[in-house]
Amino acid sequence: MAQQILLNNIEVPGLASFDVYRKLGGYTSVEKTLKNFTPDEVTAEVKKSGLRGRGGAGFPAGMKWGFIDKSTNNPRYFVCNFDESEPGTFKDRHIGQLNPHQLIEGMILGSYALGARTSYIYIRGELFYVLRIIEKAIEEAYANGFLGENILGSGYSLDLYCQPGGGAYICGEETALIESLEGKRGNPRIKPPFPAIVGLYDCPTVVNNVETISALPWIMNNGADAYSAIGIANSKGTKLISACGHINKPGIYEIELGLPVEEFIYSDQYCGGIRNGNKLKAVVAGGSSVPILPAELILKTAKGEPRLMSYESLAEGGFETGTMLGSGGFIVMDDTTCIVKNLLTFARFYHHESCGQCSPCREGTGWMEKILQRIEDGRGTMKDIDLLVGISKHIEGNTICPLGDAAAWPVASAVRHFRQEFEDHVKLQKCPLSK
Amino acid sequence: MSLIKVTIDNIEVEVEPGTTILNAARKIGGAVVPPTMCYYSKLEGSGGKCRSCLVKVAQGSTKDPRPMPKLVASCRTAVMDGMVVQNITSPEVMENRRAITEFLLLNHPLDCPVCDQAGECHLQDLSYEHGLVDTETVEERRTFAPIDIGDKIKLHMNRCILCYRCVMVANQLTDQRVHGVLGRGDHSEISTFITRAIDNDFSGNMIDVCPVGALTDKTFRFKSRVWFTKPFDAHRDCPKCSGKVVLWKKGDEILRVTGRKDKYGELEDFICNDCRFEHKENSDWVIEGPRKIERHSVISQNHYETEVRNRSNQSQ
Ligand SMILES: Cc1cc2nc3c(=O)[nH]c(=O)nc-3n(C[C@H](O)[C@H](O)[C@H](O)COP(=O)(O)O)c2cc1C
Ligand code: SF4
Ligand code: SF4
Ligand code: FES
């Protein structure tokens, strides 16, 4: 069994309560850190650990903290992104629901490092039942002196709130999240300026993912070196993978980064192979936004090397033959799957979730959905296939926020790797896999 | 502060630090100025949305000469000393601008023959200059019924390109914004708060800032195509605004009152609703003389109909 950092005690009954969590060594990192580390030393430690953002982009966490503007007298904010809405991604909910104190502990560490006095957990509206669990945990943390005035007599004070959103995917984009948190319509902001300079209420702000933040207690307890000893190359530590689709054992797995993809799919410790002994057809490795890869390219890179579950290895080959680790939403499809139909499902999602601010995304996402619907229904033309790729190219890179790219990449990659299947739909005037 | 140098389409210009690429291009003027469908210099925070002003930054600055990886919105990107920008000299920019134009037209009804904005519509200009002759879309368009927002303004949501200018007018010029964007994506709509009428002294300016025919003046008398009316600069002593307007006349009759727009189609001054809606007699105004419409548009060239004819010929 690989090292477990995040899911270590996840099966302990009552872990969500303060007492059980505390008995298992919970909150010791706060005691240790407030006593022995200055805020800048915490940042340095996180930098050294090599921890990267687990929300999708994989940006080094310590480096992001280092950008925060500490030169003004304005308040600084630390915000947890708990909007988790990417199709295929369901790992943060697991932490929030079963181990909320680990997240709160991480929030205290991050807030201390950044000098934040007020911090927020922004949670997706549909997760109201998780909101209740977190709110109860926050209350317990206050009652036990880990939140509020003068924490453990250190002189450091912190207020923590959990704020539900309305349930919009776009509010997971960090600047849209900030707008929403301010009580406004969740439209992404135009960057620069970045939140580290102008964020929540125009003050310096860091937004991190639930999983990123939940790794902090372990890092402060065991040290940066211990963390960076886990993993491979620039992919340090462990990563939660939410695996779904046509596998025998869908679920949430904590893997050591660098695990071979083949082992992850076929080993009984993880996905346990493809259902019914079917053949693997394709994998979307990092949540619906990342390029889809056919079986040969997900198991091995174009160079013939085994593909690993790491930032670098999954990206090997660029967008031509590679993909991204993204948020860790691992969607597996066997040979009964229609790629066009799968893509249509994704396209419908992005069309529905576009905020509508910028024209390429607002108009292009709906256009792609219509064309895909046409092709899937057997009403498409060969010209439609190229049109689809053309639209995706004109969205990509031309939008305010990466939702546009996230809508374009799956389309471009599906046609790149499975063009024949699109053409078959057109030629047969129906889905070749439909009965 | 010392000026910094930027090159746009091989033309050098000196501007103050903090100037956007767009405004540097406007300083040069002419063909290198990117088209703007959402930016409005008088509205804070405007721009960045329509993406029609995208340009290529071939060199970031003298200090850091690397090119920028993506096309950038010129209306929201500040120049750096030594920056090299390509607008009309970049085939990539032109191709993407064509695509943006197509996106903007995708759900646009193209009902120009019955639209009050025809002849002074920025989208018409944009599509004339950058659009495809042969439009690719066979898709069904979204449809909304036209609604009255108050007794003076009509909203044709079908034509809206969601530039947010009207929302910013309401936010920045009037006391209480009662309208905004509802919904998301291509199903978003401009609407008022629980069908409240938009009623305050400066709300009429949203008609002037609207780049298309989504917001129009219900008091436009004896409905006439814009190019059959003649614009005159005029003013009156107004306690609420500058009172400087343009009267759009047919014969001796004032059909419509608007603010004065510059060559980029932006108002010089916002005017009040009193001037706009309630003063349509010649005796209300001191007429200064005919107004020269500077904006390069189908209306000022006065050959809108020939162009439409040419385009329909081409597409046959
Ligand atoms: C459309 C869109 C949706 C996103 N949704 C989420 C989300 O639900 N959760 C999340 O942590 N990050 C999400 N992100 C990424 C955030 O913008 C941001 O990069 C992240 O929260 C930073 O945290 P990290 O550095 O710890 O990964 C989203 C980004 C985009 C463009
Ligand atoms: S890319 Fe899409 S979601 Fe992002 S700002 Fe533009 S319209 Fe909104
Ligand atoms: S109604 Fe006009 S001004 Fe308002 S958002 Fe739509 S196009 Fe822009
Ligand atoms: S004018 Fe620049 S994006 Fe619209």
Coordinates of C-alpha atoms in Angstrom, one line a residue, chain A residues 167-170 185 187-188 190 192 351-360 362-367 370-371 374 383-384 387 391 393-395 397-400 405, chain B residues 45 47-52 54 70-71 76 95-96 98-100 102-104 106-107 134 136-142 161-162 164 181-188:
Chain A
G167 CA -23.9 25.7 -7.6
A168 CA -22.2 26.9 -10.7
Y169 CA -19.2 25.2 -12.3
I170 CA -17.8 28.6 -13.3
R185 CA -22.6 37.4 -10.2
N187 CA -18.2 36.1 -13.7
P188 CA -14.4 35.4 -14.0
I190 CA -9.9 39.7 -16.4
P192 CA -4.0 40.5 -14.6
H351 CA -22.5 25.0 -22.9
H352 CA -24.7 24.9 -19.9
E353 CA -21.9 26.2 -17.6
S354 CA -20.4 29.0 -19.7
C355 CA -20.9 32.2 -17.8
G356 CA -21.5 33.9 -21.2
Q357 CA -19.2 36.9 -20.7
C358 CA -17.0 36.4 -23.7
S359 CA -18.2 35.7 -27.1
P360 CA -16.1 32.7 -28.2
R362 CA -20.7 31.9 -25.0
E363 CA -21.4 31.2 -28.6
G364 CA -18.9 28.5 -29.4
T365 CA -19.9 26.0 -26.7
G366 CA -23.5 25.9 -27.8
W367 CA -22.5 25.7 -31.4
K370 CA -25.5 21.4 -31.7
I371 CA -23.1 20.0 -34.2
R374 CA -26.4 16.4 -35.2
K383 CA -17.9 19.3 -43.2
D384 CA -19.4 19.3 -39.7
L387 CA -16.2 22.8 -38.5
I391 CA -14.7 26.2 -33.7
K393 CA -9.5 26.2 -32.3
H394 CA -11.1 29.6 -32.4
I395 CA -12.3 29.3 -28.8
G397 CA -6.8 30.8 -26.1
N398 CA -9.2 33.5 -27.0
T399 CA -11.3 33.6 -23.9
I400 CA -11.3 35.4 -20.5
D405 CA -10.1 26.0 -23.3
Chain B
G45 CA -14.2 48.2 -16.1
G47 CA -14.0 45.7 -22.2
G48 CA -12.4 42.3 -22.4
K49 CA -15.6 40.5 -23.2
C50 CA -16.3 40.6 -26.9
R51 CA -12.8 39.7 -28.0
S52 CA -13.1 41.5 -31.3
L54 CA -7.7 40.7 -30.0
K70 CA -2.0 34.0 -26.7
L71 CA -3.7 36.8 -28.5
R76 CA -7.5 45.5 -21.4
E95 CA -8.4 34.9 -38.9
N96 CA -9.4 35.0 -35.2
R98 CA -13.2 36.7 -38.4
A99 CA -14.1 33.9 -36.1
I100 CA -15.1 36.2 -33.3
E102 CA -18.9 34.8 -36.7
F103 CA -19.4 33.9 -33.0
L104 CA -21.1 37.3 -32.5
L106 CA -24.2 33.1 -34.6
N107 CA -27.2 34.0 -32.5
D134 CA -20.7 33.0 -46.9
E136 CA -21.5 28.9 -42.2
T137 CA -24.3 28.7 -39.7
V138 CA -27.4 26.6 -40.3
E139 CA -28.1 26.6 -36.6
E140 CA -31.3 27.7 -35.0
R141 CA -31.0 31.0 -33.1
R142 CA -32.1 31.6 -29.6
I161 CA -24.3 40.7 -27.8
L162 CA -23.9 40.9 -24.0
Y164 CA -22.4 44.6 -20.5
V181 CA -27.7 39.9 -16.8
L182 CA -29.8 37.0 -15.8
G183 CA -28.9 33.4 -16.6
R184 CA -25.7 32.1 -18.0
G185 CA -24.0 31.5 -21.3
D186 CA -25.9 32.0 -24.6
H187 CA -29.1 31.8 -22.6
S188 CA -28.2 34.9 -20.6

